[in-house]
PDB file of C-alpha atoms in Angstrom:
ATOM      1  CA  MET A 212      40.456  66.631 -58.787  1.00 49.00           C
ATOM      2  CA  THR A 213      40.164  67.312 -55.563  1.00 49.00           C
ATOM      3  CA  THR A 214      42.476  66.198 -52.422  1.00 50.00           C
ATOM      4  CA  SER A 215      41.193  63.715 -49.622  1.00 48.00           C
ATOM      5  CA  ARG A 216      41.745  63.684 -46.359  1.00 59.00           C
ATOM      6  CA  TYR A 217      42.010  60.257 -45.428  1.00 60.00           C
ATOM      7  CA  HIS A 218      45.004  58.426 -44.802  1.00 60.00           C
ATOM      8  CA  PRO A 219      45.358  54.548 -44.841  1.00 60.00           C
ATOM      9  CA  GLY A 220      48.124  53.960 -43.425  1.00 62.00           C
ATOM     10  CA  VAL A 221      47.307  56.340 -40.575  1.00 61.00           C
ATOM     11  CA  ASN A 222      44.166  54.170 -39.640  1.00 73.00           C
ATOM     12  CA  GLN A 223      46.385  50.642 -40.043  1.00 76.00           C
ATOM     13  CA  ALA A 224      48.796  51.851 -37.425  1.00 75.00           C
ATOM     14  CA  ALA A 225      45.935  53.349 -35.158  1.00 77.00           C
ATOM     15  CA  ARG A 226      44.037  50.099 -35.460  1.00 79.00           C
ATOM     16  CA  ARG A 227      47.194  47.801 -34.846  1.00 82.00           C
ATOM     17  CA  ILE A 228      48.290  49.519 -31.889  1.00 83.00           C
ATOM     18  CA  GLY A 229      44.380  49.245 -30.629  1.00 81.00           C
ATOM     19  CA  ARG A 230      44.876  45.449 -31.207  1.00 82.00           C
ATOM     20  CA  THR A 231      48.149  45.326 -29.529  1.00 84.00           C
ATOM     21  CA  LEU A 232      46.518  46.978 -26.420  1.00 78.00           C
ATOM     22  CA  ALA A 233      43.455  45.056 -26.429  1.00 82.00           C
ATOM     23  CA  PHE A 234      45.077  42.315 -25.973  1.00 77.00           C
ATOM     24  CA  VAL A 235      48.724  43.855 -23.540  1.00 79.00           C
ATOM     25  CA  LEU A 236      46.266  45.928 -21.043  1.00 75.00           C
ATOM     26  CA  PRO A 237      44.201  42.562 -19.421  1.00 76.00           C
ATOM     27  CA  VAL A 238      47.777  40.595 -19.244  1.00 74.00           C
ATOM     28  CA  VAL A 239      49.262  43.429 -17.539  1.00 72.00           C
ATOM     29  CA  LEU A 240      46.268  43.883 -15.418  1.00 68.00           C
ATOM     30  CA  VAL A 241      45.546  40.260 -14.351  1.00 67.00           C
ATOM     31  CA  LEU A 242      49.529  39.855 -13.881  1.00 64.00           C
ATOM     32  CA  SER A 243      49.712  42.844 -11.485  1.00 63.00           C
ATOM     33  CA  GLY A 244      46.904  41.867  -9.598  1.00 60.00           C
ATOM     34  CA  THR A 245      48.510  38.001  -9.270  1.00 53.00           C
ATOM     35  CA  LEU A 246      51.992  39.299  -8.474  1.00 50.00           C
ATOM     36  CA  ALA A 247      50.134  41.711  -5.519  1.00 53.00           C
ATOM     37  CA  VAL A 248      51.965  42.181  -2.419  1.00 51.00           C
ATOM     38  CA  THR A 249      51.085  43.928   0.932  1.00 51.00           C
ATOM     39  CA  ARG A 250      52.923  44.763   4.345  1.00 49.00           C
ATOM     40  CA  VAL A 251      51.337  43.562   6.899  1.00 46.00           C
ATOM     41  CA  PRO A 252      51.816  46.142  10.156  1.00 52.00           C
ATOM     42  CA  TRP A 253      51.118  43.831  12.790  1.00 51.00           C
ATOM     43  CA  ALA A 254      54.139  41.818  11.869  1.00 49.00           C
ATOM     44  CA  PRO A 255      57.914  42.552  13.515  1.00 54.00           C
ATOM     45  CA  SER A 256      59.683  44.700  10.590  1.00 56.00           C
ATOM     46  CA  GLY A 257      61.919  42.728   8.450  1.00 54.00           C
ATOM     47  CA  SER A 258      60.645  39.193   9.120  1.00 50.00           C
ATOM     48  CA  GLU A 259      59.209  37.097   6.655  1.00 52.00           C
ATOM     49  CA  ALA A 260      55.535  37.251   7.765  1.00 49.00           C
ATOM     50  CA  GLN A 261      54.896  40.508   6.777  1.00 45.00           C
ATOM     51  CA  VAL A 262      55.019  40.450   3.248  1.00 48.00           C
ATOM     52  CA  LEU A 263      51.437  38.678   1.924  1.00 48.00           C
ATOM     53  CA  THR A 264      51.494  37.812  -1.525  1.00 49.00           C
ATOM     54  CA  ALA A 265      47.980  37.765  -3.930  1.00 47.00           C
ATOM     55  CA  ALA A 266      49.146  33.495  -3.643  1.00 47.00           C
ATOM     56  CA  GLY A 267      47.853  33.164   0.143  1.00 49.00           C
ATOM     57  CA  ALA A 268      49.731  32.352   3.427  1.00 46.00           C
ATOM     58  CA  THR A 269      52.888  29.345   3.929  1.00 43.00           C
ATOM     59  CA  ALA A 270      52.164  26.076   5.114  1.00 42.00           C
ATOM     60  CA  ARG A 271      53.440  27.591   8.699  1.00 44.00           C
ATOM     61  CA  ASP A 272      51.209  30.853   8.614  1.00 46.00           C
ATOM     62  CA  THR A 273      47.762  28.238   7.997  1.00 48.00           C
ATOM     63  CA  SER A 274      48.909  25.352  10.637  1.00 47.00           C
ATOM     64  CA  SER A 275      48.998  28.088  13.482  1.00 49.00           C
ATOM     65  CA  ASP A 276      45.648  28.937  12.616  1.00 47.00           C
ATOM     66  CA  SER A 277      44.362  25.855  12.789  1.00 46.00           C
ATOM     67  CA  VAL A 278      45.080  25.548  15.994  1.00 52.00           C
ATOM     68  CA  ARG A 279      43.534  29.300  17.050  1.00 56.00           C
ATOM     69  CA  ARG A 280      40.428  29.189  15.366  1.00 62.00           C
ATOM     70  CA  PRO A 281      37.468  26.258  14.926  1.00 64.00           C
ATOM     71  CA  ALA A 282      37.198  24.566  12.100  1.00 80.00           C
ATOM     72  CA  THR A 283      34.107  25.879   9.960  1.00 88.00           C
ATOM     73  CA  PRO A 284      31.279  23.426   9.241  1.00 88.00           C
ATOM     74  CA  GLN A 285      32.678  23.555   5.746  1.00 89.00           C
ATOM     75  CA  ASP A 286      36.199  22.693   7.080  1.00 91.00           C
ATOM     76  CA  ALA A 287      34.932  19.735   8.811  1.00 91.00           C
ATOM     77  CA  LEU A 288      32.374  18.869   5.781  1.00 91.00           C
ATOM     78  CA  GLU A 289      35.640  18.484   3.437  1.00 92.00           C
ATOM     79  CA  ARG A 290      37.706  16.196   5.786  1.00 93.00           C
ATOM     80  CA  GLU A 291      34.780  13.973   6.536  1.00 93.00           C
ATOM     81  CA  LEU A 292      34.898  13.238   3.322  1.00 92.00           C
ATOM     82  CA  VAL A 293      38.022  13.010   2.303  1.00 92.00           C
ATOM     83  CA  THR A 294      38.286  10.253   4.988  1.00 93.00           C
ATOM     84  CA  VAL A 295      35.489   8.660   3.307  1.00 92.00           C
ATOM     85  CA  LEU A 296      36.892   8.658  -0.187  1.00 90.00           C
ATOM     86  CA  GLN A 297      40.638   7.501   1.393  1.00 91.00           C
ATOM     87  CA  GLU A 298      38.399   4.621   3.064  1.00 92.00           C
ATOM     88  CA  GLU A 299      35.515   3.104   1.405  1.00 91.00           C
ATOM     89  CA  ASP A 300      35.504   5.137  -2.206  1.00 88.00           C
ATOM     90  CA  PRO A 301      34.814   8.186  -4.121  1.00 89.00           C
ATOM     91  CA  GLY A 302      32.028   7.621  -5.345  1.00 89.00           C
ATOM     92  CA  VAL A 303      30.359   7.266  -1.787  1.00 90.00           C
ATOM     93  CA  ALA A 304      32.141  11.066  -0.817  1.00 90.00           C
ATOM     94  CA  LEU A 305      30.561  12.327  -4.151  1.00 90.00           C
ATOM     95  CA  THR A 306      27.158  10.785  -3.034  1.00 90.00           C
ATOM     96  CA  ARG A 307      27.282  12.282   0.702  1.00 92.00           C
ATOM     97  CA  LEU A 308      28.674  15.496  -1.031  1.00 91.00           C
ATOM     98  CA  GLN A 309      25.167  16.030  -2.559  1.00 90.00           C
ATOM     99  CA  GLU A 310      23.497  14.628  -0.117  1.00 91.00           C
ATOM    100  CA  GLU A 311      24.846  17.604   2.445  1.00 91.00           C
ATOM    101  CA  MET A 312      24.278  20.164  -0.348  1.00 89.00           C
ATOM    102  CA  ASN A 313      20.735  18.774  -0.244  1.00 90.00           C
ATOM    103  CA  ARG A 314      20.373  18.657   3.353  1.00 92.00           C
ATOM    104  CA  ARG A 315      22.277  21.827   4.695  1.00 90.00           C
ATOM    105  CA  PRO A 316      22.091  24.254   1.434  1.00 89.00           C
ATOM    106  CA  SER A 317      23.970  27.030   3.245  1.00 90.00           C
ATOM    107  CA  LEU A 318      27.026  25.540   2.521  1.00 88.00           C
ATOM    108  CA  ALA A 319      26.170  25.867  -0.963  1.00 88.00           C
ATOM    109  CA  PRO A 320      29.374  28.389  -1.718  1.00 90.00           C
ATOM    110  CA  TYR A 321      31.794  26.028  -0.495  1.00 91.00           C
ATOM    111  CA  CYS A 322      30.787  22.980  -2.741  1.00 89.00           C
ATOM    112  CA  THR A 323      33.235  23.589  -6.046  1.00 89.00           C
ATOM    113  CA  SER A 324      36.219  23.678  -3.952  1.00 90.00           C
ATOM    114  CA  ILE A 325      35.077  20.844  -1.307  1.00 91.00           C
ATOM    115  CA  ALA A 326      34.456  18.823  -4.569  1.00 90.00           C
ATOM    116  CA  ARG A 327      37.537  19.763  -6.705  1.00 89.00           C
ATOM    117  CA  SER A 328      39.774  18.838  -3.412  1.00 90.00           C
ATOM    118  CA  LEU A 329      38.040  15.601  -3.420  1.00 90.00           C
ATOM    119  CA  GLY A 330      38.896  15.097  -7.023  1.00 89.00           C
ATOM    120  CA  ARG A 331      42.743  15.789  -5.808  1.00 89.00           C
ATOM    121  CA  ALA A 332      42.456  13.108  -2.441  1.00 90.00           C
ATOM    122  CA  ALA A 333      40.967  10.888  -5.347  1.00 89.00           C
ATOM    123  CA  VAL A 334      44.510  10.811  -7.492  1.00 88.00           C
ATOM    124  CA  ALA A 335      46.385  10.497  -3.819  1.00 89.00           C
ATOM    125  CA  LYS A 336      44.591   7.562  -3.115  1.00 88.00           C
ATOM    126  CA  TYR A 337      44.821   5.862  -6.797  1.00 84.00           C
ATOM    127  CA  GLY A 338      49.088   6.993  -6.888  1.00 84.00           C
ATOM    128  CA  GLY A 339      48.390   9.461  -9.075  1.00 80.00           C
ATOM    129  CA  SER A 340      46.004   7.635 -11.769  1.00 78.00           C
ATOM    130  CA  LEU A 341      43.912  10.225 -13.446  1.00 78.00           C
ATOM    131  CA  PRO A 342      41.854   7.608 -15.355  1.00 82.00           C
ATOM    132  CA  LEU A 343      41.166   6.009 -12.449  1.00 83.00           C
ATOM    133  CA  ALA A 344      40.306   8.901 -10.012  1.00 82.00           C
ATOM    134  CA  HIS A 345      38.406  10.488 -13.441  1.00 80.00           C
ATOM    135  CA  ALA A 346      36.025   7.446 -13.770  1.00 84.00           C
ATOM    136  CA  TRP A 347      33.933   8.878 -10.668  1.00 82.00           C
ATOM    137  CA  SER A 348      33.511  12.346 -11.900  1.00 81.00           C
ATOM    138  CA  ARG A 349      29.653  12.969 -11.812  1.00 78.00           C
ATOM    139  CA  PRO A 350      27.929  16.657 -12.249  1.00 77.00           C
ATOM    140  CA  VAL A 351      28.049  17.509  -8.550  1.00 76.00           C
ATOM    141  CA  CYS A 352      28.925  20.777  -8.079  1.00 76.00           C
ATOM    142  CA  ASP A 353      29.278  22.278 -11.960  1.00 68.00           C
ATOM    143  CA  THR A 354      31.830  18.919 -11.879  1.00 75.00           C
ATOM    144  CA  SER A 355      34.374  20.355  -9.698  1.00 81.00           C
ATOM    145  CA  PHE A 356      35.647  16.656  -8.862  1.00 81.00           C
ATOM    146  CA  ALA A 357      37.048  16.590 -12.422  1.00 81.00           C
ATOM    147  CA  ALA A 358      39.302  19.842 -12.321  1.00 81.00           C
ATOM    148  CA  GLY A 359      40.526  18.936  -8.824  1.00 82.00           C
ATOM    149  CA  VAL A 360      41.474  15.091 -10.463  1.00 82.00           C
ATOM    150  CA  ALA A 361      42.630  17.627 -13.763  1.00 82.00           C
ATOM    151  CA  THR A 362      44.987  19.725 -11.489  1.00 80.00           C
ATOM    152  CA  ALA A 363      45.388  17.293  -8.588  1.00 79.00           C
ATOM    153  CA  PRO A 364      50.251  17.990  -7.965  1.00 76.00           C
ATOM    154  CA  GLY A 365      52.544  15.015  -8.785  1.00 61.00           C
ATOM    155  CA  ARG A 366      49.616  13.144 -11.258  1.00 51.00           C
TER     156      ARG A 366
END
């Protein structure tokens, strides 16, 4: 009778460790990337503006940026379409968005973010009512309007 070198307890432990790492490692990587912090050398030492997170700039920073640089075509289109949505209805704004994407293909990379903004604006227009805002959903820009409705604050 020969003794086998196979140890079932060791294999099970290795698999358990491997599965745990396979689950935990991506979570750790995502969280570390999301919470990444960098210091900017041009800000005065010790100031609040010196630390920028991956989440983005503060409201104060964005307002000063819009004063310094002219509006980009996609920003202008977004503002125009939000105004149309507020004055008329989301259907008109979404139709115009689709027409602009066909007319100016260079704006296509911004279509999803504009459609999401329109979804959030629709929720705001209808006082936080998701069903009213969601009723206007169309497959413009890969259903990003519906995603904007679903993620709108104050619903």
